[in-house]
Coordinates of C-alpha atoms and ligand atoms in Angstrom, one line a residue:
M3 CA -17.2 89.4 64.8
R4 CA -18.6 87.9 61.6
V5 CA -17.4 89.2 58.3
G6 CA -18.0 88.8 54.6
D7 CA -21.7 87.7 54.4
G8 CA -22.8 91.3 53.7
T9 CA -25.6 91.2 56.3
H10 CA -23.8 93.1 59.0
A11 CA -22.7 96.2 57.3
T12 CA -21.6 97.9 60.5
D13 CA -19.2 95.0 61.2
D14 CA -17.8 95.3 57.7
V15 CA -17.2 99.0 58.1
L16 CA -15.6 98.4 61.5
V17 CA -13.3 95.7 60.1
E18 CA -12.4 97.9 57.2
A19 CA -11.6 100.7 59.6
V20 CA -9.4 98.4 61.6
L21 CA -7.6 97.2 58.5
D22 CA -7.1 100.7 57.3
A23 CA -5.4 101.6 60.6
L24 CA -2.8 99.0 60.0
P25 CA 0.4 100.3 58.5
S26 CA 1.1 97.2 56.4
P27 CA -0.7 96.1 53.2
T28 CA -3.5 93.8 54.5
V29 CA -6.2 91.6 52.9
L30 CA -9.0 89.6 54.2
L31 CA -9.5 86.3 52.4
A32 CA -12.4 83.9 52.0
P33 CA -11.4 80.2 52.5
D34 CA -10.9 79.8 48.7
G35 CA -8.5 82.7 48.5
T36 CA -10.9 85.3 47.2
V37 CA -10.2 88.8 48.4
V38 CA -13.0 90.0 50.6
L39 CA -11.6 93.2 52.0
T40 CA -8.4 95.2 51.5
N41 CA -7.0 98.1 53.4
S42 CA -5.9 101.4 51.9
V43 CA -2.1 100.5 52.0
W44 CA -2.8 97.4 50.0
R45 CA -4.7 99.3 47.4
E46 CA -1.7 101.6 47.0
A47 CA 0.8 98.8 47.0
A48 CA 0.8 98.2 43.3
H49 CA 1.4 101.9 42.7
I50 CA 4.1 102.2 45.4
L51 CA 5.9 99.1 44.2
D52 CA 5.3 100.1 40.6
D53 CA 4.1 96.5 40.0
E54 CA 0.8 95.7 38.3
R55 CA 0.7 92.2 39.7
F56 CA -0.3 93.5 43.1
Q57 CA -3.4 95.1 41.6
V58 CA -5.8 92.6 43.2
G59 CA -8.9 94.1 44.7
V60 CA -12.0 92.7 46.3
G61 CA -13.2 89.6 44.4
G62 CA -9.8 89.0 43.0
D63 CA -7.8 85.7 43.6
Y64 CA -5.1 86.2 46.2
F65 CA -3.6 82.7 45.5
A66 CA -3.3 83.3 41.8
M67 CA -1.7 86.7 42.5
A68 CA 0.8 85.1 44.9
R69 CA 1.8 82.5 42.2
L70 CA 2.1 85.3 39.6
V71 CA 4.5 87.1 41.9
R72 CA 6.6 84.2 42.9
N73 CA 6.0 80.8 41.3
D74 CA 8.0 78.3 43.4
A75 CA 7.8 75.6 46.1
A76 CA 8.1 78.1 48.9
T77 CA 5.1 80.0 47.7
E78 CA 3.0 76.8 47.3
S79 CA 3.8 75.7 50.8
M80 CA 2.9 79.1 52.2
L81 CA -0.4 79.0 50.4
D82 CA -1.0 75.4 51.7
A83 CA -0.4 76.8 55.1
V84 CA -2.9 79.6 54.6
R85 CA -5.5 77.0 53.5
A86 CA -4.8 74.8 56.5
L87 CA -5.2 77.9 58.7
S88 CA -8.5 78.6 57.1
R89 CA -9.6 75.0 57.9
G90 CA -8.7 75.5 61.5
E91 CA -5.8 73.1 61.3
M92 CA -3.2 75.7 62.2
R93 CA -3.3 78.7 64.6
Q94 CA -1.1 81.1 62.7
V95 CA 1.1 81.3 59.6
S96 CA 4.1 83.5 59.6
A97 CA 7.0 83.6 57.2
D98 CA 9.6 85.8 55.6
Y99 CA 9.7 85.8 51.8
A100 CA 11.7 87.6 49.2
L101 CA 10.3 89.5 46.3
P102 CA 12.8 89.9 43.5
N103 CA 12.3 93.3 42.0
P104 CA 14.3 95.2 39.3
A105 CA 15.1 97.8 42.0
G106 CA 16.5 95.1 44.3
T107 CA 15.0 92.3 46.3
R108 CA 12.5 93.4 49.0
W109 CA 11.7 91.2 52.0
Y110 CA 8.2 90.8 53.5
H111 CA 7.0 89.2 56.7
L112 CA 3.7 87.5 56.0
Q113 CA 1.5 87.0 59.0
A114 CA -1.9 85.3 58.6
S115 CA -4.6 84.7 61.2
R116 CA -8.0 82.9 61.1
V117 CA -10.6 85.4 62.1
D118 CA -13.9 83.4 62.3
Q119 CA -15.4 79.9 62.2
A120 CA -16.2 80.4 58.5
G121 CA -12.5 80.3 57.8
H122 CA -11.8 83.9 56.8
V123 CA -8.2 84.7 57.1
V124 CA -6.5 88.1 57.5
V125 CA -3.1 88.4 55.9
T126 CA -0.7 91.3 56.6
H127 CA 2.5 91.9 54.6
T128 CA 5.1 93.9 56.5
D129 CA 8.2 95.2 54.7
V130 CA 11.1 93.8 56.7
T131 CA 13.8 94.5 54.1
A132 CA 15.9 96.7 56.4
R133 CA 15.9 94.1 59.1
V134 CA 16.7 91.2 56.8
E135 CA 19.4 93.1 55.1
A136 CA 20.9 93.9 58.5
E137 CA 20.7 90.2 59.4
H138 CA 22.3 89.2 56.1
A139 CA 25.1 91.8 56.6
A140 CA 25.7 90.5 60.1
L141 CA 25.8 86.9 58.9
W142 CA 28.2 88.0 56.1
R143 CA 30.4 89.8 58.5
A144 CA 30.5 86.8 60.8
R145 CA 31.8 84.7 57.9
H146 CA 34.2 87.0 56.1
D147 CA 37.4 88.8 56.8
P148 CA 36.7 92.6 56.8
L149 CA 40.1 93.4 55.4
T150 CA 40.0 91.3 52.2
D151 CA 36.3 90.3 52.0
L152 CA 37.5 86.7 51.8
P153 CA 35.9 83.9 53.8
N154 CA 37.3 83.9 57.3
R155 CA 38.5 81.0 59.5
A156 CA 34.9 80.0 60.6
R157 CA 33.5 80.1 57.0
L158 CA 36.5 78.3 55.6
H159 CA 36.1 75.4 58.0
E160 CA 32.4 75.2 57.1
L161 CA 33.1 75.1 53.4
I162 CA 35.9 72.5 53.8
D163 CA 33.7 70.3 56.0
T164 CA 30.8 70.6 53.5
E165 CA 33.2 69.5 50.7
L166 CA 34.7 66.7 52.7
Q167 CA 31.2 65.3 53.5
R168 CA 29.8 65.6 50.0
R169 CA 28.7 62.2 48.7
G170 CA 30.9 60.9 45.9
R171 CA 33.5 63.6 46.3
S172 CA 36.9 63.1 44.8
A173 CA 40.2 64.2 46.4
V174 CA 40.1 67.4 48.3
T175 CA 43.2 69.5 48.8
V176 CA 43.9 72.4 51.1
L177 CA 46.8 74.8 50.6
F178 CA 48.2 76.8 53.5
L179 CA 50.1 79.9 52.4
D180 CA 52.2 82.2 54.7
V181 CA 54.0 85.2 53.5
D182 CA 57.8 85.1 54.2
G183 CA 58.9 88.1 56.2
F184 CA 55.5 89.7 56.6
K185 CA 56.3 90.7 60.1
E186 CA 59.2 92.8 58.9
V187 CA 56.9 94.6 56.4
N188 CA 54.5 95.3 59.2
D189 CA 57.1 96.4 61.7
S190 CA 59.1 98.5 59.4
L191 CA 56.5 100.1 57.1
G192 CA 53.5 100.1 59.5
H193 CA 50.2 98.3 59.7
E194 CA 48.5 100.2 57.0
V195 CA 51.1 99.1 54.5
G196 CA 50.8 95.6 55.8
D197 CA 47.0 95.7 55.4
D198 CA 47.5 97.0 51.9
L199 CA 49.9 94.2 51.1
L200 CA 47.3 91.6 52.3
R201 CA 44.6 93.1 50.1
Q202 CA 46.9 93.1 47.0
L203 CA 47.8 89.5 47.8
S204 CA 44.2 88.4 48.2
E205 CA 43.5 89.7 44.7
R206 CA 46.4 88.0 43.2
L207 CA 45.6 84.7 44.8
T208 CA 41.9 84.8 43.9
G209 CA 43.1 85.6 40.3
R210 CA 45.1 82.4 40.2
T211 CA 42.5 79.9 41.4
R212 CA 40.1 77.8 39.4
A213 CA 36.4 78.8 39.6
E214 CA 35.7 75.9 42.0
D215 CA 38.4 76.9 44.4
T216 CA 38.0 79.1 47.4
V217 CA 40.6 81.4 48.8
G218 CA 40.1 82.5 52.5
R219 CA 42.2 84.3 55.1
L220 CA 42.8 82.6 58.4
G221 CA 44.2 85.7 60.0
G222 CA 47.5 87.6 59.9
D223 CA 49.4 86.7 56.7
E224 CA 47.9 83.2 56.6
F225 CA 45.8 82.3 53.6
V226 CA 44.1 78.9 53.0
V227 CA 42.8 77.7 49.6
L228 CA 40.2 75.0 49.4
C229 CA 40.6 73.0 46.1
P230 CA 37.8 70.4 45.5
A231 CA 38.5 67.7 43.0
C232 CA 42.2 68.2 43.3
D233 CA 44.8 65.4 44.1
A234 CA 48.3 65.9 45.5
D235 CA 49.8 66.3 42.0
G236 CA 47.3 68.9 41.0
A237 CA 47.9 70.7 44.3
E238 CA 51.6 71.0 43.7
A239 CA 51.0 72.5 40.4
L240 CA 48.5 75.0 42.0
A241 CA 51.0 75.8 44.7
Q242 CA 53.7 76.6 42.1
R243 CA 51.1 78.8 40.4
F244 CA 50.6 80.6 43.7
Q245 CA 54.2 81.2 44.1
T246 CA 54.3 82.9 40.7
S247 CA 51.9 85.4 42.1
F248 CA 54.9 86.7 44.0
D249 CA 57.0 87.1 40.8
Q250 CA 55.8 90.6 40.3
P251 CA 57.0 93.0 43.1
F252 CA 54.4 94.6 45.4
D253 CA 53.9 98.3 45.6
L254 CA 54.0 99.1 49.3
G255 CA 53.2 102.7 49.8
G256 CA 55.4 103.8 46.9
R257 CA 58.2 101.3 47.7
V258 CA 58.7 98.3 45.5
A259 CA 59.1 95.1 47.5
R260 CA 59.8 91.6 46.4
L261 CA 58.3 88.9 48.6
T262 CA 58.0 85.2 48.7
A263 CA 55.7 82.7 50.4
S264 CA 55.9 79.3 52.0
I265 CA 53.2 76.9 51.1
G266 CA 52.0 73.6 52.8
V267 CA 49.8 71.1 51.0
A268 CA 47.5 68.5 52.5
T269 CA 45.1 66.2 50.6
A270 CA 42.2 64.1 51.7
A271 CA 42.1 61.3 49.2
E272 CA 38.9 60.1 47.5
G273 CA 37.1 57.7 49.8
D274 CA 39.1 58.9 52.8
T275 CA 36.2 59.3 55.2
G276 CA 36.2 60.7 58.6
V277 CA 38.7 63.5 57.7
R278 CA 37.6 66.8 59.2
S279 CA 38.5 70.3 58.1
T280 CA 40.4 71.0 61.3
D281 CA 42.6 67.9 60.5
L282 CA 43.3 68.9 57.0
V283 CA 44.1 72.6 57.8
R284 CA 46.3 71.5 60.6
D285 CA 48.2 69.2 58.4
A286 CA 48.6 71.8 55.7
D287 CA 49.8 74.3 58.4
L288 CA 52.4 71.7 59.5
A289 CA 53.6 71.2 56.0
M290 CA 53.8 75.0 55.5
Y291 CA 55.9 75.2 58.7
A292 CA 58.2 72.5 57.4
A293 CA 58.5 74.4 54.1
K294 CA 59.4 77.6 56.0
A295 CA 61.9 75.8 58.2
A296 CA 63.7 74.4 55.1
G297 CA 64.3 77.9 53.8
R298 CA 61.8 80.4 52.5
N299 CA 59.8 80.3 49.3
G300 CA 59.2 76.5 49.4
V301 CA 56.3 74.1 48.9
R302 CA 56.0 71.1 51.1
T303 CA 53.3 68.3 51.0
F304 CA 52.1 66.8 54.3
S305 CA 53.2 63.3 55.2
S306 CA 52.4 61.3 58.3
E307 CA 56.1 61.4 59.3
L308 CA 55.7 65.2 59.5
R309 CA 52.8 64.7 62.0
S310 CA 54.7 62.3 64.3
A311 CA 57.7 64.6 64.2
A312 CA 55.5 67.5 65.3
Q313 CA 53.8 65.5 68.0
R314 CA 57.2 64.3 69.3
G315 CA 58.4 67.9 69.2
L316 CA 55.5 69.0 71.5
L317 CA 56.2 66.3 74.0
V318 CA 59.9 66.9 74.0
A319 CA 59.3 70.7 74.5
A320 CA 57.1 70.1 77.5
E321 CA 59.7 67.7 79.0
L322 CA 62.5 70.1 78.2
E323 CA 60.8 73.0 79.9
A324 CA 60.5 70.9 83.1
A325 CA 64.1 69.7 82.7
I326 CA 65.5 73.2 82.7
E327 CA 63.7 73.9 85.9
A328 CA 64.7 70.6 87.4
G329 CA 68.4 71.1 86.7
Q330 CA 68.8 68.3 84.2
L331 CA 70.9 70.3 81.8
V332 CA 74.7 70.0 82.1
L333 CA 77.6 71.7 80.3
H334 CA 80.5 69.9 78.8
Y335 CA 83.6 71.9 77.9
Q336 CA 85.9 71.3 74.9
P337 CA 89.4 72.8 75.1
V338 CA 90.5 75.3 72.4
L339 CA 94.2 75.3 71.6
Y340 CA 96.0 78.6 70.9
L341 CA 98.3 77.3 68.1
P342 CA 101.2 79.8 68.3
S343 CA 102.0 78.6 71.8
G344 CA 100.3 75.2 72.0
E345 CA 98.5 76.4 75.2
V346 CA 94.9 75.9 76.0
G347 CA 93.4 79.3 75.6
G348 CA 89.8 78.6 76.2
V349 CA 86.9 76.2 76.1
E350 CA 83.6 75.9 74.3
A351 CA 80.6 75.2 76.6
L352 CA 78.4 72.6 75.0
V353 CA 75.0 71.8 76.6
R354 CA 73.7 68.2 77.2
W355 CA 70.5 67.0 78.7
R356 CA 71.0 64.4 81.4
H357 CA 67.7 62.6 80.8
P358 CA 66.5 60.3 83.6
E359 CA 65.6 57.6 81.0
R360 CA 67.5 58.4 77.8
G361 CA 70.8 59.2 79.4
L362 CA 73.0 62.0 78.1
V363 CA 71.1 63.6 75.2
P364 CA 73.2 65.5 72.6
P365 CA 72.2 69.2 71.9
L366 CA 71.2 68.6 68.3
E367 CA 68.3 66.5 69.6
F368 CA 66.7 69.2 71.7
I369 CA 68.1 72.6 70.7
P370 CA 65.9 72.7 67.5
V371 CA 62.9 71.9 69.8
A372 CA 63.8 74.6 72.2
E373 CA 64.1 77.1 69.2
E374 CA 60.7 76.1 67.9
H375 CA 58.9 76.2 71.2
G376 CA 60.2 79.5 72.7
L377 CA 62.5 77.8 75.1
I378 CA 65.8 79.0 73.7
A379 CA 66.0 82.1 75.8
P380 CA 65.6 80.4 79.2
L381 CA 67.9 77.6 78.1
T382 CA 70.6 80.0 76.9
R383 CA 70.3 82.1 80.1
W384 CA 71.0 79.0 82.1
V385 CA 74.0 78.1 79.8
L386 CA 75.4 81.7 80.1
E387 CA 75.1 81.8 83.8
T388 CA 76.5 78.3 84.4
A389 CA 79.4 78.8 81.9
A390 CA 80.2 82.3 83.4
R391 CA 80.2 80.8 87.0
Q392 CA 82.4 77.9 86.0
T393 CA 84.9 80.2 84.1
A394 CA 85.1 82.5 87.2
E395 CA 85.7 79.5 89.4
W396 CA 88.6 78.3 87.2
A397 CA 90.0 81.8 87.2
R398 CA 90.0 81.7 91.0
A399 CA 91.9 78.4 90.8
G400 CA 94.5 80.2 88.7
L401 CA 93.3 79.1 85.2
T402 CA 92.3 82.0 83.0
L403 CA 90.3 80.9 80.1
V404 CA 87.9 82.4 77.5
T405 CA 84.7 80.4 77.3
G406 CA 82.6 80.2 74.2
V407 CA 78.8 79.9 74.5
N408 CA 76.6 79.1 71.5
I409 CA 73.8 81.5 70.7
S410 CA 70.8 80.5 68.6
A411 CA 69.7 82.8 65.8
S412 CA 66.2 83.0 67.3
H413 CA 67.7 84.3 70.6
F414 CA 69.9 86.7 68.7
T415 CA 66.9 88.4 67.1
T416 CA 64.8 88.7 70.3
G417 CA 66.8 91.7 71.5
T418 CA 67.2 90.4 75.1
L419 CA 70.7 88.8 74.4
V420 CA 72.8 91.8 75.5
D421 CA 70.9 92.0 78.8
D422 CA 71.1 88.3 79.4
V423 CA 74.8 88.4 78.9
A424 CA 75.3 91.3 81.3
V425 CA 73.2 89.6 84.0
A426 CA 75.2 86.4 83.7
L427 CA 78.6 88.2 83.8
A428 CA 77.5 90.3 86.8
A429 CA 76.1 87.3 88.7
A430 CA 79.4 85.4 88.2
G431 CA 81.7 88.4 88.7
L432 CA 83.4 87.5 85.4
P433 CA 85.1 90.1 83.2
P434 CA 83.5 90.3 79.8
E435 CA 86.8 89.5 78.0
Q436 CA 86.5 85.9 79.3
L437 CA 83.2 85.3 77.4
I438 CA 82.9 84.8 73.7
L439 CA 79.5 84.3 72.0
E440 CA 79.3 81.8 69.1
L441 CA 76.9 82.7 66.3
T442 CA 76.3 81.0 63.0
E443 CA 76.4 82.8 59.7
T444 CA 72.8 82.2 59.2
S445 CA 71.7 84.1 62.3
V446 CA 73.6 87.0 60.9
A447 CA 72.2 86.6 57.4
K448 CA 68.6 86.6 58.7
D449 CA 68.5 90.2 59.8
P450 CA 71.9 91.9 59.2
E451 CA 70.8 95.3 60.5
Q452 CA 69.5 94.0 63.8
A453 CA 72.6 91.8 64.0
S454 CA 74.9 94.7 63.5
R455 CA 73.1 96.6 66.3
Q456 CA 73.5 93.8 68.7
F457 CA 77.1 93.2 67.8
S458 CA 77.9 96.9 68.5
A459 CA 76.1 96.7 71.9
L460 CA 78.1 93.5 72.8
R461 CA 81.3 95.1 71.6
I462 CA 80.8 98.1 73.8
S463 CA 80.1 95.8 76.7
G464 CA 83.5 94.1 76.0
V465 CA 82.1 90.7 75.0
E466 CA 83.6 89.2 71.8
V467 CA 81.7 87.3 69.1
S468 CA 82.8 84.5 66.9
I469 CA 81.2 83.2 63.7
D470 CA 80.6 79.4 64.2
D471 CA 80.5 76.7 61.5
F472 CA 81.8 79.0 58.8
G473 CA 81.6 77.3 55.4
S474 CA 78.9 74.9 56.3
G475 CA 75.9 76.9 55.2
Y476 CA 75.5 79.4 52.5
S477 CA 78.3 81.7 53.1
S478 CA 77.6 85.4 53.0
L479 CA 81.2 86.5 52.6
S480 CA 80.2 90.0 51.7
Q481 CA 78.3 90.4 54.9
L482 CA 81.2 89.0 56.9
V483 CA 83.2 92.1 56.2
N484 CA 80.7 94.2 58.0
I485 CA 80.4 92.1 61.1
P486 CA 82.6 93.1 64.0
A487 CA 83.4 89.5 65.0
G488 CA 86.7 88.6 66.5
V489 CA 87.0 84.9 65.5
L490 CA 86.0 82.9 62.5
K491 CA 85.4 79.2 63.3
I492 CA 86.1 77.1 60.2
D493 CA 83.6 74.3 59.9
R494 CA 84.6 70.7 60.4
S495 CA 83.5 69.8 56.9
L496 CA 86.4 72.0 55.5
V497 CA 88.9 70.9 58.1
S498 CA 88.3 67.2 57.6
G499 CA 89.8 67.3 54.1
L500 CA 93.0 68.8 55.3
D501 CA 94.9 65.5 55.7
A502 CA 95.3 65.4 51.9
R503 CA 97.9 68.1 52.2
S504 CA 97.2 69.6 48.8
G505 CA 93.8 69.7 47.4
Q506 CA 90.6 71.7 47.5
S507 CA 90.1 71.7 51.3
A508 CA 93.5 73.2 51.9
A509 CA 92.9 75.8 49.3
A510 CA 89.5 76.6 50.8
V511 CA 90.9 76.8 54.4
A512 CA 93.8 79.0 53.2
A513 CA 91.3 81.3 51.5
V514 CA 89.1 81.5 54.6
V515 CA 92.1 82.2 56.8
S516 CA 93.3 85.1 54.6
L517 CA 89.7 86.4 54.3
A518 CA 89.5 86.4 58.1
Q519 CA 92.8 88.2 58.4
A520 CA 91.7 90.8 55.9
C521 CA 88.6 91.4 58.1
G522 CA 90.7 91.7 61.2
M523 CA 89.6 88.3 62.5
R524 CA 91.5 85.3 63.9
S525 CA 90.5 81.9 62.6
L526 CA 89.8 78.6 64.4
A527 CA 89.9 75.1 62.8
E528 CA 86.9 73.1 64.2
G529 CA 86.7 69.4 64.4
V530 CA 90.4 68.6 64.2
E531 CA 90.5 64.8 64.4
T532 CA 94.0 63.9 63.4
A533 CA 97.6 65.0 63.9
G534 CA 97.8 65.8 60.1
Q535 CA 94.8 68.1 60.3
L536 CA 96.3 69.9 63.2
Q537 CA 99.6 70.3 61.4
M538 CA 97.9 71.7 58.3
A539 CA 95.7 74.0 60.3
T540 CA 98.8 75.4 62.0
E541 CA 100.7 75.7 58.7
L542 CA 97.8 77.4 56.9
G543 CA 97.9 80.1 59.6
C544 CA 94.9 79.3 61.8
T545 CA 95.2 80.9 65.2
F546 CA 93.2 78.3 67.1
A547 CA 92.2 74.6 66.9
Q548 CA 89.5 72.5 68.5
G549 CA 88.6 68.9 68.0
Y550 CA 88.6 65.3 69.2
F551 CA 92.3 65.0 68.4
I552 CA 93.0 67.6 71.2
A553 CA 90.2 66.6 73.5
R554 CA 86.5 65.6 73.5
P555 CA 84.1 67.8 75.4
M556 CA 84.2 66.9 79.0
A557 CA 82.4 67.5 82.3
A558 CA 83.7 70.5 84.3
E559 CA 85.0 68.3 87.1
D560 CA 87.2 66.4 84.7
F561 CA 88.7 69.5 83.1
L562 CA 91.4 70.4 85.6
A563 CA 92.7 66.8 85.7
W564 CA 92.9 66.8 81.9
M565 CA 94.8 70.1 82.0
V566 CA 97.4 68.5 84.2
T567 CA 97.8 65.2 82.4
R568 CA 97.0 66.2 78.9
P569 CA 99.0 64.5 76.2
T570 CA 101.1 67.0 74.2
A571 CA 102.5 64.6 71.6
G572 CA 101.5 65.7 68.1
L573 CA 100.7 69.2 69.2
P574 CA 102.6 72.0 67.5
Q575 CA 105.7 72.8 69.3
R576 CA 106.2 76.5 69.6
P577 CA 107.8 78.8 72.2
R578 CA 105.3 79.0 75.2
V579 CA 103.7 82.4 75.7
Q580 CA 102.5 83.9 78.9
A581 CA 99.2 82.4 80.2
G582 CA 96.2 84.6 80.0
P583 CA 93.0 85.0 78.0
L584 CA 94.7 83.8 74.9
I585 CA 91.8 83.9 72.5
H586 CA 92.1 87.7 72.7
A587 CA 95.8 87.7 72.2
G588 CA 95.5 88.7 68.6
R589 CA 93.3 91.8 69.2
Ligands
LIG21 P1 79.2 73.6 67.5 O1 79.0 74.9 68.2 O2 79.8 73.7 66.1 O3 80.0 72.7 68.4 C1 80.9 71.8 68.0 C2 80.3 70.4 67.9 O4 81.2 69.5 67.3 C3 80.1 69.8 69.3 O5 79.0 68.9 69.1 C4 81.4 69.0 69.5 O6 81.2 67.9 70.4 C5 81.6 68.5 68.1 N1 83.0 68.2 67.9 C6 84.1 68.8 68.4 N2 85.2 68.3 67.9 C7 84.9 67.3 67.0 C8 85.6 66.4 66.2 O7 86.8 66.4 66.2 N3 84.9 65.6 65.4 C9 83.6 65.6 65.4 N4 82.9 64.7 64.6 N5 82.8 66.4 66.2 C10 83.5 67.3 67.0 P2 77.8 68.9 70.2 O8 78.3 69.1 71.5 O9 77.0 67.7 69.9 O10 77.1 70.2 69.7 C11 76.5 70.3 68.5 C12 75.9 71.6 68.2 O11 74.9 71.9 69.1 C13 76.9 72.7 68.4 O12 77.8 72.8 67.3 C14 76.1 73.9 68.6 O13 75.6 74.4 67.4 C15 74.9 73.3 69.3 N6 74.9 73.6 70.7 C16 75.7 73.0 71.7 N7 75.5 73.6 72.9 C17 74.6 74.6 72.7 C18 74.1 75.6 73.5 O14 74.3 75.8 74.7 N8 73.2 76.5 72.9 C19 72.9 76.5 71.6 N9 72.1 77.4 71.1 N10 73.5 75.5 70.8 C20 74.3 74.6 71.3
LIG22 MG1 80.0 76.4 68.7
LIG23 MG1 80.8 74.8 65.2

């Protein structure tokens, strides 16, 4: 087919007919860009698009028109390509281009083909706006969180990496923010309210950033903020500002709720090359975790000590899990004295890890790791079962004791505790009166309602509860009144001052003892190390005492021998009362 030389009229007519059959605006161009033929859709384009610039007919300059419509480098390279095509240097040209328009940008797919040796080129323009918009929407969706419209995890990492790799960048900071107690909102008020809270929060956070910062949502209640050109000091200030976004209460489905957040900060210093987004976000996450662990509503900046602590924690957790299986845990028992009689009324079971290399590891070195890595329930089940079995064995040997087992706050709130206790008692054939569970004030304070439910269930099952370490943390005296605990264990820090006879410690212990009595509880002096402390504890009305002065914790096999030979010098001399589960004597 030859076109454009005017000598083959039939060919021209044929070509025109073919072009007219095409649904897209189409032109036939001479090598210099002069329009040789147009189809009917092209002729209507200017009218349809309501844009005079497209009014280019036969003899008009297509290239000039293209520049008029969009005068930029992309247009020039497209025109270069069409010329190269005409010269036979290319086989096809195809490109998408956008046409900004007052009614909204439209997208066209331009397809050009060389149709003869003379270099004529046919160009079709297909409107692909719908397709491109769908693609853009899909891309947007892949990079944003549908709930808040904020950049999602993938997009955040992209943005942070881009910033970290930018030449000549200054310090880059990442903030990791997690709402305290979000789970409770979700669980108690429902997911819709939880979603609403996240939307409100995302607005507040974006309202408090600088223009160059980006707030994104990682998922759940975790938000990350990318702050370019921001060093550690600036970041702390920003973190404080974020915390103020919690000053105003939130409206949660008609209820007013006050919330707080824990924030972790990590900074890649200027010139600190090789830092990746995943490193920075992980560090900020770790710092957030440390802030949360130190109590809610805190800000913590990442340090390398924090990282090695976390890595050590992971290793210890894996090792501990295997140790529980391998039977490397042991219980030591510390006697508890019933002061009115001077008899041993019970023991406290204290776990140790008999580590093949490190020797006997004390509980404070691995209990926090177990709590953090979900190992506390299996560990406590082992302790409960072992302690119950041992107590039943002593009872068979004629020694009736009440054994205390320490329960972590994290286990207390899982809801499996009541069952775990029942299983241990049944397996050992031990009456519930011979077990007492030791809980700290903090575990009660965390979720008083849930705590109260579990206390009731335990009470019904006949197992008593004591409050451990009372006076060491922040005391929630008011809550204590509502807890159906039987024994209040007064922390060593209060007891150690008792030697002074008069003084603040004595006054504090006296107050705690009378508070316990008022609440129907008996009190126990912990960490009694001297005869003087024991004497004072007795005089101040404590029911029980426990401490190195009486005995250190010891292995089960040493306990019976100790009972026979135990020194009684310095112990309060009172009329002996009948042996029995003495801790319950005051009930
Ligand atoms: P706790 O429940 O308050 O236990 C008393 C701790 O004080 C024990 O330390 C005991 O050895 C120590 N102690 C007793 N008398 C004295 C004294 O006169 N002076 C001094 N300085 N210390 C004394 P231990 O065995 O190292 O246990 C520490 C903590 O670890 C326990 O504090 C308890 O909170 C936790 N723990 C121990 N065993 C378990 C367990 O099986 N499960 C859980 N969740 N926690 C446990
Ligand atoms: Mg204890
Ligand atoms: Mg204690």
